[in-house]
Short mmCIF file of C-alpha atoms and ligand atoms in Angstrom, two decimals:
data_model
loop_
_atom_site.label_atom_id
_atom_site.label_comp_id
_atom_site.label_asym_id
_atom_site.label_seq_id
_atom_site.Cartn_x
_atom_site.Cartn_y
_atom_site.Cartn_z
CA UNK B 1 0.00 0.00 0.00
CA UNK B 2 1.25 3.51 -0.78
CA UNK B 3 1.69 5.98 2.07
CA UNK B 4 -1.31 7.90 0.69
CA UNK B 5 -3.48 4.79 0.92
CA UNK B 6 -2.23 4.04 4.44
CA UNK B 7 -3.11 7.58 5.42
CA UNK B 8 -6.62 7.27 3.95
CA UNK B 9 -7.18 3.97 5.77
CA UNK B 10 -6.04 5.48 9.05
CA UNK B 11 -8.31 8.48 8.61
CA UNK B 12 -11.28 6.23 7.81
CA UNK B 13 -10.69 4.21 10.95
CA UNK B 14 -10.38 7.37 13.05
CA UNK B 15 -13.56 8.77 11.54
CA UNK B 16 -15.46 5.56 12.24
CA UNK B 17 -14.25 5.54 15.83
CA UNK B 18 -15.25 9.19 16.26
CA UNK B 19 -18.70 8.53 14.76
CA UNK B 20 -19.22 5.61 17.13
CA UNK B 21 -18.24 7.74 20.14
CA UNK B 22 -20.57 10.54 19.01
CA UNK B 23 -23.43 8.08 18.47
CA UNK B 24 -22.91 6.54 21.91
CA UNK B 25 -22.59 9.87 23.75
CA UNK B 26 -25.65 10.55 25.84
CA UNK B 27 -27.47 13.66 26.86
CA UNK B 28 -27.03 13.96 30.63
CA UNK B 29 -30.58 15.25 31.13
CA UNK B 30 -29.08 17.78 33.47
CA UNK B 31 -27.11 21.01 33.22
CA UNK B 32 -23.33 20.71 33.43
CA UNK B 33 -20.85 22.17 35.91
CA UNK B 34 -17.83 23.85 34.31
CA UNK B 35 -14.76 25.22 36.06
CA UNK B 36 -12.40 27.74 34.46
CA UNK B 37 -9.23 28.03 36.50
CA UNK B 38 -5.46 28.52 36.14
CA UNK B 39 -3.26 31.61 36.17
CA UNK B 40 -3.57 32.56 32.50
CA UNK B 41 -6.03 35.06 31.08
CA UNK B 42 -9.31 33.74 29.69
CA UNK B 43 -11.32 32.37 32.61
CA UNK B 44 -13.98 35.06 32.80
CA UNK B 45 -13.88 36.04 29.13
CA UNK B 46 -14.50 32.41 28.15
CA UNK B 47 -17.49 32.30 30.49
CA UNK B 48 -18.84 35.45 28.83
CA UNK B 49 -18.38 33.74 25.47
CA UNK B 50 -20.54 30.83 26.66
CA UNK B 51 -23.15 33.35 27.84
CA UNK B 52 -23.26 34.81 24.32
CA UNK B 53 -23.88 31.31 22.95
CA UNK B 54 -26.68 30.67 25.44
CA UNK B 55 -28.34 34.01 24.67
CA UNK B 56 -28.17 33.20 20.97
CA UNK B 57 -30.38 30.20 21.69
CA UNK B 58 -32.84 32.36 23.60
CA UNK B 59 -31.72 30.95 26.95
CA UNK B 60 -31.81 32.75 30.30
CA UNK B 61 -28.62 33.53 32.16
CA UNK B 62 -27.77 34.64 35.70
CA UNK B 63 -24.39 36.12 36.58
CA UNK B 64 -23.08 36.59 40.12
CA UNK B 65 -19.73 38.30 40.44
CA UNK B 66 -17.75 37.57 43.58
CA UNK B 67 -15.59 40.65 43.27
CA UNK B 68 -15.46 43.80 45.30
CA UNK B 69 -17.01 47.04 44.20
CA UNK B 70 -18.79 48.11 41.10
CA UNK B 71 -16.39 48.13 38.16
CA UNK B 72 -17.75 49.28 34.85
CA UNK B 73 -16.83 46.60 32.34
CA UNK B 74 -17.54 46.04 28.67
CA UNK B 75 -19.35 42.78 29.43
CA UNK B 76 -21.62 44.38 31.98
CA UNK B 77 -22.57 47.15 29.57
CA UNK B 78 -23.07 44.68 26.74
CA UNK B 79 -25.26 42.19 28.62
CA UNK B 80 -27.37 45.06 30.01
CA UNK B 81 -28.78 45.17 26.48
CA UNK B 82 -30.55 41.85 27.18
CA UNK B 83 -32.66 42.64 30.28
CA UNK B 84 -35.24 39.93 29.49
CA UNK B 85 -32.63 37.19 29.37
CA UNK B 86 -29.89 38.32 31.76
CA UNK B 87 -29.89 38.87 35.54
CA UNK B 88 -26.65 40.36 36.83
CA UNK B 89 -25.63 40.59 40.48
CA UNK B 90 -22.31 41.98 41.65
CA UNK B 91 -21.22 41.27 45.19
CA UNK B 92 -20.75 44.32 47.31
CA UNK B 93 -23.12 46.65 45.55
CA UNK B 94 -24.26 49.14 48.14
CA UNK B 95 -21.22 48.50 50.30
CA UNK B 96 -18.12 50.60 50.57
CA UNK B 97 -14.92 48.72 49.97
CA UNK B 98 -12.40 51.36 50.96
CA UNK B 99 -11.69 49.71 54.28
CA UNK B 100 -10.12 46.30 54.70
CA UNK B 101 -12.90 44.59 56.59
CA UNK B 102 -12.81 40.81 56.49
CA UNK B 103 -16.11 40.30 58.32
CA UNK B 104 -17.81 42.53 55.78
CA UNK B 105 -16.14 40.71 52.87
CA UNK B 106 -17.39 37.39 54.25
CA UNK B 107 -20.91 38.75 54.71
CA UNK B 108 -20.89 40.07 51.15
CA UNK B 109 -19.61 36.77 49.73
CA UNK B 110 -22.24 34.85 51.67
CA UNK B 111 -25.00 37.17 50.49
CA UNK B 112 -23.81 36.80 46.90
CA UNK B 113 -23.73 33.03 47.26
CA UNK B 114 -27.25 33.00 48.72
CA UNK B 115 -28.37 34.88 45.61
CA UNK B 116 -26.50 32.37 43.45
CA UNK B 117 -28.25 29.46 45.21
CA UNK B 118 -31.64 31.04 44.59
CA UNK B 119 -30.80 31.41 40.91
CA UNK B 120 -29.48 27.85 40.58
CA UNK B 121 -32.46 26.25 42.34
CA UNK B 122 -35.18 28.43 40.83
CA UNK B 123 -35.46 26.69 37.47
CA UNK B 124 -35.56 30.14 35.85
CA UNK B 125 -32.06 29.94 34.35
CA UNK B 126 -30.36 27.76 31.78
CA UNK B 127 -26.93 29.04 32.78
CA UNK B 128 -25.58 30.61 35.98
CA UNK B 129 -22.06 32.04 36.02
CA UNK B 130 -20.32 32.40 39.38
CA UNK B 131 -17.47 34.67 38.35
CA UNK B 132 -14.39 34.67 40.63
CA UNK B 133 -16.08 32.42 43.18
CA UNK B 134 -12.83 30.43 43.42
CA UNK B 135 -11.19 33.49 44.96
CA UNK B 136 -13.87 33.67 47.68
CA UNK B 137 -13.29 29.96 48.31
CA UNK B 138 -9.53 30.37 48.44
CA UNK B 139 -9.84 33.02 51.15
CA UNK B 140 -12.33 30.83 53.02
CA UNK B 141 -15.04 33.45 52.64
CA UNK B 142 -17.21 30.57 51.47
CA UNK B 143 -17.21 26.93 52.52
CA UNK B 144 -16.47 24.45 49.73
CA UNK B 145 -19.05 21.95 51.02
CA UNK B 146 -21.74 24.63 51.06
CA UNK B 147 -20.85 25.54 47.47
CA UNK B 148 -21.00 21.92 46.31
CA UNK B 149 -24.34 21.46 48.11
CA UNK B 150 -25.60 24.56 46.28
CA UNK B 151 -24.48 23.08 42.95
CA UNK B 152 -26.13 19.74 43.74
CA UNK B 153 -29.39 21.52 44.54
CA UNK B 154 -29.45 23.23 41.13
CA UNK B 155 -32.45 22.74 38.89
CA UNK B 156 -31.97 20.09 36.20
CA UNK B 157 -32.13 22.67 33.43
CA UNK B 158 -29.33 24.78 34.90
CA UNK B 159 -25.66 24.64 33.92
CA UNK B 160 -23.15 26.49 36.10
CA UNK B 161 -19.74 27.97 35.28
CA UNK B 162 -17.39 28.78 38.17
CA UNK B 163 -14.32 30.90 37.45
CA UNK B 164 -11.18 32.01 39.24
CA UNK B 165 -7.65 30.83 39.99
CA UNK B 166 -6.87 28.01 42.39
CA UNK B 167 -10.09 26.03 42.04
CA UNK B 168 -10.47 23.67 45.01
CA UNK B 169 -9.84 19.98 44.27
CA UNK B 170 -13.29 19.06 45.68
CA UNK B 171 -14.90 21.38 43.14
CA UNK B 172 -12.83 19.95 40.28
CA UNK B 173 -13.85 16.44 41.36
CA UNK B 174 -17.53 17.34 41.24
CA UNK B 175 -17.40 19.31 37.96
CA UNK B 176 -18.09 17.84 34.52
CA UNK B 177 -15.48 20.07 32.89
CA UNK B 178 -12.33 21.67 34.25
CA UNK B 179 -10.20 23.88 32.01
CA UNK B 180 -6.96 25.35 33.22
CA UNK B 181 -5.77 28.52 31.51
CA UNK B 182 -2.01 28.54 31.35
CA UNK B 183 -0.10 31.79 31.18
CA UNK B 184 2.44 31.69 28.38
CA UNK B 185 2.78 35.45 28.06
CA UNK B 186 0.79 38.37 29.47
CA UNK B 187 1.23 42.06 28.55
CA UNK B 188 1.04 43.07 32.22
CA UNK B 189 4.42 41.38 32.71
CA UNK B 190 5.81 43.78 30.08
CA UNK B 191 4.41 46.72 32.03
CA UNK B 192 1.31 47.20 29.87
CA UNK B 193 -1.76 48.23 31.81
CA UNK B 194 -5.19 46.62 31.54
CA UNK B 195 -6.88 47.60 28.27
CA UNK B 196 -10.50 48.63 27.87
CA UNK B 197 -12.28 46.14 25.61
CA UNK B 198 -9.56 43.50 26.07
CA UNK B 199 -9.24 43.10 29.82
CA UNK B 200 -12.45 44.69 31.11
P1 LIG Q 301 -10.29 37.64 31.65
O1 LIG Q 301 -11.43 38.32 32.38
O2 LIG Q 301 -9.56 38.64 30.82
O3 LIG Q 301 -10.70 36.41 30.94
P2 LIG Q 301 -9.36 36.02 33.82
O4 LIG Q 301 -10.75 35.93 34.27
O5 LIG Q 301 -8.73 34.79 33.28
O6 LIG Q 301 -9.22 37.21 32.76
P3 LIG Q 301 -8.63 37.08 36.42
O7 LIG Q 301 -7.75 36.35 37.35
O8 LIG Q 301 -10.07 37.17 36.73
O9 LIG Q 301 -8.37 36.51 34.95
O10 LIG Q 301 -8.03 38.53 36.24
C1 LIG Q 301 -8.77 39.60 35.81
C2 LIG Q 301 -7.89 40.67 35.21
O11 LIG Q 301 -6.50 40.38 35.35
C3 LIG Q 301 -8.09 40.82 33.70
O12 LIG Q 301 -7.95 42.19 33.42
C4 LIG Q 301 -6.98 40.05 33.09
O13 LIG Q 301 -6.56 40.53 31.83
C5 LIG Q 301 -5.89 40.20 34.09
N1 LIG Q 301 -5.06 38.99 34.09
C6 LIG Q 301 -5.47 37.72 33.84
N2 LIG Q 301 -4.43 36.85 33.87
C7 LIG Q 301 -3.34 37.59 34.15
C8 LIG Q 301 -1.92 37.31 34.31
N3 LIG Q 301 -1.48 36.06 34.18
N4 LIG Q 301 -1.10 38.34 34.61
C9 LIG Q 301 -1.56 39.60 34.73
N5 LIG Q 301 -2.87 39.94 34.60
C10 LIG Q 301 -3.75 38.96 34.30
MG1 LIG Q 302 -11.79 36.53 35.88
#
């Protein structure tokens, strides 16, 4: 057999195998849990990309941001254009964050998580994004078992994306998907400041 023929045979076998896998793959009948972690850029922006996909299909999306303060971001301004489909909650709205106050941070994280649990259990959302929740977990502002219980109590229709560095192993064990962004190069390391429309 020529190398061309060998190649064709190989490709045919691969294709058949792939087709079989696709045919056998099942629908879980339940929303998935996705974790975006790692130290490279792309965790939140990838989640916002998935939101755009969901909105394209007419789905409903809830976003809870576990970050301090009330940053104006491109994504927030963009998704505000879809008030019928998007509910957005940022932790710490109404608080002042000028002081370093751990008890207040914990209270804010817990309040944001309570809101997230309502969204996940309500059956009103196809997708809930818990942006930077891994940071709240890393600082022990939230308990990992409480978070996993909240995920388990989600409505069947609801998928959840959790973002942030240093995802806890327990969360990764429970999740259906874990992607780790790896930093190869980042402009900040070259002294370039965060860019509107690229970073926020
Ligand atoms: P993005 O929102 O751009 O997808 P991210 O969610 O992966 O980033 P975070 O840890 O949430 O990353 O950081 C948020 C901000 O920090 C963004 O402005 C992002 O560009 C920047 N950033 C992300 N990764 C790095 C890095 N490795 N070094 C410096 N800055 C970073
Ligand atoms: Mg992020």
